[in-house]
Amino acid sequence: MPNKKIAFSAGRRLVLAALAAASLGLPGAASAADVTLLNVSYDVARELYQDINPAFEAQFQKSTGKTIQIKQSHGGSSKQARAVADGLEASVVTMNQANDIDMLADKGLVAKDWAKKFPHNAAPSYSTMVFLVRKGNPKAIKDWADLAKPGTAVVIPNPKTAGNGRYTYLAAWGSVLQAGGSDAQARELVTKIFKNVPILDTGGRAATTTFTQRQIGDVLVTFENEVQLVRKEFGQNFDIVYPATSILAESPVAVVDKVVDKRGVRKEATAYLNFLYTEQGQEIIAKHFLRPRSAAVAKKYEATFKPVKLFTVDDVFGGWRAAQKRHFDDGGEFDKIYASK
């Protein structure tokens, strides 16, 4: 396989390193902008915000006459949320699950009603979990049950640290319940799937690298937008498989109140997140294979997004707080399942 990477080139890694240094206030991070914001985001949103940020910066300068710079920090969604809780001064968080923002709300960093601050439960885009397989799908993987077959190596990031790992776990569990199965049957399926996981990377992008670059695994389970990016880069090497049912994976956003009020940048941080809902922002979102909320943009890109039967965390698991407590808190279902591996 050619030694090239989906957005992992040495040049881009240097750019990302520079952005990370800037976000942490390291040497070379000085900015001449009138306003600087830090967006702490999840692992596989790098490329999206590399396009969103300059578009917003240009729009902001045109409308206000002021310059603004958006700095970035990326990693596993839950890991990033914990970094903010531990003191990383994010102006905004753009995550891939509500649970991580709820945790920040519980700590007083984000408004308790953050999901009501922006349209669509403060989620300007959404995705779902799909399968990326080797070209020709040699293991004949079609649905969640196929991931549990002996001899099938499944690449999934750690549900304790990565939002897409958590969504994958819940999508597999929920697929059984949606088909009329019991919790016991769902637990059995998920247990068998994780017995087939050779390595638990901490984030979604690391899992993609494990599958595409390290050549580990027969199938990668991750967000639809991530597999589309891989397919775009390495189309001749991989196929995309949509399961019969999957989970609605929203990408929620929030202003970090404690930080923006201290720095006096609430208006700018709010404008940045509102930009994601504009037609321009929604167009960029769709181009990065995330499903947009705008009906007009969704219609324009309808050929990109295959119809799929989706269920929600609220419908099947009683919401993120209940799912977190039962499945992902220390000593929960996932810990028990993984300990038995």
Coordinates of C-alpha atoms in Angstrom, one line a residue:
M1 CA 0.0 0.0 0.0
P2 CA 1.4 3.4 -0.8
N3 CA 3.0 5.2 2.1
K4 CA 0.6 8.1 2.1
K5 CA -1.9 9.2 4.7
I6 CA -5.3 10.7 5.0
A7 CA -4.4 14.1 6.3
F8 CA -1.5 12.6 8.1
S9 CA 1.3 14.0 5.9
A10 CA 4.5 15.2 7.6
G11 CA 3.6 18.7 6.5
R12 CA 0.2 18.6 8.0
R13 CA 1.5 17.0 11.2
L14 CA 3.9 20.0 11.5
V15 CA 0.9 22.4 11.0
L16 CA -1.1 20.5 13.7
A17 CA 1.9 20.6 16.0
A18 CA 2.2 24.3 15.6
L19 CA -1.5 24.7 16.3
A20 CA -1.3 22.6 19.4
A21 CA 1.7 24.6 20.6
A22 CA -0.3 27.8 20.0
S23 CA -3.3 26.4 21.9
L24 CA -1.1 25.7 24.9
G25 CA 0.7 29.0 24.8
L26 CA 4.0 27.6 23.8
P27 CA 6.8 29.6 22.2
G28 CA 6.0 30.8 18.7
A29 CA 2.3 31.1 19.6
A30 CA 2.1 34.9 19.5
S31 CA -0.8 36.3 17.5
A32 CA -1.4 39.8 16.2
A33 CA -5.2 39.1 16.0
D34 CA -7.6 41.4 17.8
V35 CA -9.3 38.3 19.3
T36 CA -8.1 34.8 19.8
L37 CA -10.3 31.8 20.5
L38 CA -9.4 28.2 21.3
N39 CA -11.6 25.4 20.0
V40 CA -11.1 22.1 21.8
S41 CA -12.4 19.4 19.6
Y42 CA -12.5 15.7 18.9
D43 CA -10.0 13.6 17.1
V44 CA -11.4 13.3 13.6
A45 CA -12.6 16.9 13.2
R46 CA -9.2 18.3 12.3
E47 CA -9.8 18.7 8.6
L48 CA -13.3 20.1 9.1
Y49 CA -12.1 23.0 11.3
Q50 CA -9.0 23.6 9.1
D51 CA -11.6 24.8 6.5
I52 CA -14.2 26.3 8.9
N53 CA -11.7 28.5 10.8
P54 CA -10.3 30.6 7.9
A55 CA -13.9 30.9 6.4
F56 CA -15.1 32.3 9.8
E57 CA -12.1 34.5 10.3
A58 CA -12.7 36.1 6.9
Q59 CA -16.4 36.6 7.5
F60 CA -15.7 38.0 11.0
Q61 CA -13.2 40.5 9.7
K62 CA -15.5 41.6 6.9
S63 CA -18.5 42.1 9.2
T64 CA -16.7 43.7 12.2
G65 CA -13.5 45.1 10.9
K66 CA -11.6 43.2 13.5
T67 CA -9.3 40.2 13.1
I68 CA -9.8 36.9 14.9
Q69 CA -7.7 33.8 15.1
I70 CA -9.1 30.4 16.0
K71 CA -6.6 28.0 17.5
Q72 CA -7.2 24.2 17.6
S73 CA -6.7 21.3 20.0
H74 CA -7.7 17.8 19.0
G75 CA -7.8 14.3 20.6
G76 CA -10.2 11.7 21.8
S77 CA -13.5 13.5 22.7
S78 CA -13.6 12.4 26.4
K79 CA -9.9 13.0 26.8
Q80 CA -10.3 16.5 25.4
A81 CA -13.2 17.2 27.8
R82 CA -11.2 16.1 30.7
A83 CA -8.4 18.4 29.6
V84 CA -10.8 21.3 29.7
A85 CA -12.1 20.3 33.1
D86 CA -8.4 20.1 34.3
G87 CA -7.7 23.7 33.1
L88 CA -7.2 23.8 29.3
E89 CA -8.8 27.2 28.6
A90 CA -11.1 26.4 25.7
S91 CA -13.3 29.2 24.5
V92 CA -15.6 26.6 22.9
V93 CA -15.8 22.9 22.8
T94 CA -17.0 21.0 19.6
M95 CA -17.4 17.4 20.6
N96 CA -18.9 14.3 19.1
Q97 CA -21.2 13.4 22.0
A98 CA -23.3 15.3 24.5
N99 CA -22.0 13.3 27.4
D100 CA -18.6 15.1 27.4
I101 CA -20.2 18.5 27.4
D102 CA -22.6 17.4 30.2
M103 CA -19.5 16.6 32.3
L104 CA -18.2 20.2 31.8
A105 CA -21.6 21.5 32.7
D106 CA -21.5 19.5 35.9
K107 CA -18.2 21.2 36.8
G108 CA -19.6 24.7 36.2
L109 CA -17.6 25.4 33.1
V110 CA -20.5 25.2 30.6
A111 CA -24.2 26.3 31.1
K112 CA -26.5 23.6 32.4
D113 CA -28.8 24.3 29.5
W114 CA -26.1 24.4 26.9
A115 CA -28.1 22.2 24.5
K116 CA -30.7 24.9 24.3
K117 CA -28.2 27.7 23.4
F118 CA -28.0 26.7 19.7
P119 CA -30.4 25.0 17.2
H120 CA -30.9 21.3 16.9
N121 CA -29.8 20.6 20.5
A122 CA -26.6 22.6 19.9
A123 CA -25.5 20.0 17.2
P124 CA -24.9 21.7 13.9
S125 CA -24.1 18.4 12.2
Y126 CA -24.5 14.7 12.7
S127 CA -23.0 11.4 11.5
T128 CA -23.4 7.7 12.1
M129 CA -21.2 4.6 12.6
V130 CA -20.3 2.6 9.5
F131 CA -17.8 -0.1 8.5
L132 CA -14.6 0.4 6.4
V133 CA -13.4 -2.9 5.0
R134 CA -10.6 -4.1 2.8
K135 CA -11.2 -3.9 -0.9
G136 CA -13.7 -6.6 -2.0
N137 CA -14.8 -7.1 1.6
P138 CA -13.0 -10.5 1.9
K139 CA -14.6 -11.3 5.3
A140 CA -18.1 -10.6 3.9
I141 CA -19.0 -8.2 6.6
K142 CA -22.5 -6.8 6.2
D143 CA -23.9 -6.1 9.7
W144 CA -23.1 -5.8 13.4
A145 CA -23.3 -9.6 14.0
D146 CA -20.5 -10.2 11.4
L147 CA -18.1 -8.3 13.7
A148 CA -18.5 -11.0 16.3
K149 CA -17.5 -13.9 14.0
P150 CA -14.3 -15.8 15.1
G151 CA -11.3 -14.7 13.1
T152 CA -12.6 -11.2 12.3
A153 CA -10.2 -8.5 13.6
V154 CA -12.2 -5.3 14.4
V155 CA -10.6 -1.9 15.0
I156 CA -12.5 0.3 17.4
P157 CA -11.1 3.1 19.6
N158 CA -11.4 2.8 23.3
P159 CA -15.0 3.7 24.5
K160 CA -13.5 5.1 27.7
T161 CA -11.6 7.8 25.9
A162 CA -13.1 8.2 22.4
G163 CA -16.6 9.3 21.4
N164 CA -16.6 7.1 18.3
G165 CA -15.6 4.1 20.4
R166 CA -18.6 4.8 22.6
Y167 CA -21.0 5.3 19.7
T168 CA -19.7 2.0 18.2
Y169 CA -20.4 0.1 21.4
L170 CA -23.9 1.6 21.7
A171 CA -24.7 1.1 18.0
A172 CA -23.8 -2.6 18.3
W173 CA -25.8 -3.0 21.6
G174 CA -28.7 -1.1 20.2
S175 CA -28.8 -3.0 17.0
V176 CA -29.8 -6.1 19.0
L177 CA -32.5 -4.3 20.9
Q178 CA -33.9 -2.7 17.7
A179 CA -34.3 -6.1 16.2
G180 CA -36.3 -7.3 19.2
G181 CA -33.5 -8.9 21.2
S182 CA -32.8 -8.7 24.9
D183 CA -30.1 -6.9 26.9
A184 CA -28.5 -10.3 27.5
Q185 CA -28.3 -10.9 23.8
A186 CA -26.9 -7.4 23.2
R187 CA -24.3 -8.0 25.9
E188 CA -23.3 -11.3 24.3
L189 CA -22.8 -9.6 20.9
V190 CA -20.8 -6.7 22.2
T191 CA -18.6 -9.1 24.3
K192 CA -17.8 -11.2 21.2
I193 CA -17.1 -8.0 19.2
F194 CA -14.6 -6.7 21.7
K195 CA -12.9 -10.1 21.9
N196 CA -12.1 -9.5 18.3
V197 CA -10.5 -6.1 18.9
P198 CA -6.7 -6.5 18.7
I199 CA -5.8 -3.0 20.0
L200 CA -7.7 -0.2 21.7
D201 CA -6.4 3.2 20.4
T202 CA -7.3 6.2 22.5
G203 CA -8.8 8.2 19.7
G204 CA -10.6 7.7 16.4
R205 CA -7.8 9.1 14.2
A206 CA -5.3 6.7 15.8
A207 CA -7.7 3.8 15.1
T208 CA -7.9 4.9 11.5
T209 CA -4.1 4.9 11.3
T210 CA -4.0 1.5 12.9
F211 CA -6.3 0.1 10.1
T212 CA -5.0 2.0 7.1
Q213 CA -1.3 2.5 7.8
R214 CA -0.4 -0.3 10.2
Q215 CA -2.6 -2.8 8.2
I216 CA -4.1 -4.2 11.4
G217 CA -7.7 -5.5 11.3
D218 CA -10.3 -6.6 8.8
V219 CA -12.8 -3.8 9.5
L220 CA -12.7 -0.3 11.0
V221 CA -15.8 1.0 12.7
T222 CA -15.9 4.7 12.9
F223 CA -17.9 7.8 11.9
E224 CA -19.3 8.0 8.3
N225 CA -17.3 11.2 7.6
E226 CA -14.0 9.5 8.6
V227 CA -14.5 6.5 6.4
Q228 CA -15.5 8.7 3.5
L229 CA -12.3 10.7 3.9
V230 CA -10.3 7.4 3.9
R231 CA -12.2 6.2 0.9
K232 CA -11.5 9.5 -0.9
E233 CA -7.8 9.2 -0.2
F234 CA -7.4 5.4 -0.8
G235 CA -10.5 4.5 -2.8
Q236 CA -8.8 1.6 -4.5
N237 CA -8.0 -0.1 -1.2
F238 CA -11.2 0.0 0.8
D239 CA -15.0 -0.3 0.6
I240 CA -17.7 1.2 2.9
V241 CA -20.4 -1.0 4.3
Y242 CA -23.5 0.4 5.9
P243 CA -25.2 -1.8 8.6
A244 CA -28.9 -2.3 8.5
T245 CA -29.3 0.0 11.5
S246 CA -27.0 2.4 13.2
I247 CA -26.9 5.2 15.8
L248 CA -27.5 8.9 15.3
A249 CA -24.1 10.5 16.2
E250 CA -24.6 14.2 16.8
S251 CA -21.7 16.6 17.0
P252 CA -22.7 19.1 19.8
V253 CA -21.0 22.4 20.5
A254 CA -20.9 24.8 23.5
V255 CA -19.4 28.0 24.7
V256 CA -17.2 27.5 27.8
D257 CA -18.7 30.2 29.9
K258 CA -16.1 30.4 32.6
V259 CA -13.3 31.1 30.0
V260 CA -15.1 33.4 27.7
D261 CA -16.4 35.6 30.5
K262 CA -12.9 35.8 32.1
R263 CA -11.4 36.8 28.7
G264 CA -14.3 39.0 27.5
V265 CA -14.8 37.0 24.3
R266 CA -18.4 35.6 24.7
K267 CA -19.7 37.5 21.7
E268 CA -17.0 36.3 19.5
A269 CA -17.2 32.7 20.7
T270 CA -21.0 32.7 20.2
A271 CA -20.5 34.1 16.7
Y272 CA -18.0 31.3 15.9
L273 CA -20.5 28.6 16.8
N274 CA -23.4 30.3 15.1
F275 CA -21.3 30.4 11.9
L276 CA -21.5 26.6 11.8
Y277 CA -25.3 27.0 11.2
T278 CA -24.9 29.4 8.3
E279 CA -25.3 28.2 4.8
Q280 CA -21.6 28.7 4.3
G281 CA -20.7 26.7 7.4
Q282 CA -23.2 24.0 6.5
E283 CA -21.7 23.7 3.0
I284 CA -18.3 23.2 4.5
I285 CA -19.7 20.6 6.9
A286 CA -21.3 18.7 4.0
K287 CA -18.1 18.8 2.0
H288 CA -16.4 17.0 4.9
F289 CA -19.0 14.3 4.8
L290 CA -20.8 15.3 8.0
R291 CA -24.6 15.4 7.6
P292 CA -25.8 19.0 7.6
R293 CA -28.9 20.4 9.4
S294 CA -29.7 22.8 6.6
A295 CA -32.4 21.3 4.4
A296 CA -31.1 23.1 1.3
V297 CA -27.6 21.9 1.8
A298 CA -28.7 18.4 2.7
K299 CA -30.7 18.3 -0.6
K300 CA -27.7 19.5 -2.5
Y301 CA -25.5 16.7 -1.1
E302 CA -28.2 14.0 -0.9
A303 CA -26.2 11.7 -3.2
T304 CA -23.3 11.8 -0.7
F305 CA -25.3 10.4 2.2
K306 CA -26.9 7.0 2.0
P307 CA -30.3 6.7 3.7
V308 CA -29.9 4.5 6.9
K309 CA -32.2 3.6 9.7
L310 CA -30.9 5.5 12.7
F311 CA -31.8 5.2 16.4
T312 CA -30.9 7.6 19.1
V313 CA -29.1 7.3 22.5
D314 CA -32.2 8.9 24.1
D315 CA -34.6 6.4 22.5
V316 CA -32.7 3.2 23.3
F317 CA -30.6 4.0 26.3
G318 CA -32.5 6.8 28.1
G319 CA -30.0 9.5 27.3
W320 CA -26.3 10.0 27.6
R321 CA -26.2 10.3 31.3
A322 CA -27.9 6.9 31.8
A323 CA -25.8 5.3 29.1
Q324 CA -22.6 6.7 30.6
K325 CA -23.5 5.5 34.1
R326 CA -24.5 2.0 33.1
H327 CA -22.0 1.3 30.3
F328 CA -18.9 3.5 30.6
D329 CA -18.3 4.6 34.2
D330 CA -15.7 2.6 36.1
G331 CA -17.0 -0.8 36.9
G332 CA -19.8 -0.5 34.3
E333 CA -20.8 -2.9 31.5
F334 CA -17.8 -2.1 29.2
D335 CA -15.2 -2.7 32.0
K336 CA -16.9 -6.0 32.8
I337 CA -16.9 -7.0 29.1
Y338 CA -13.3 -6.0 28.5
A339 CA -12.1 -7.7 31.6
S340 CA -13.5 -11.0 30.3
K341 CA -11.6 -10.7 27.0

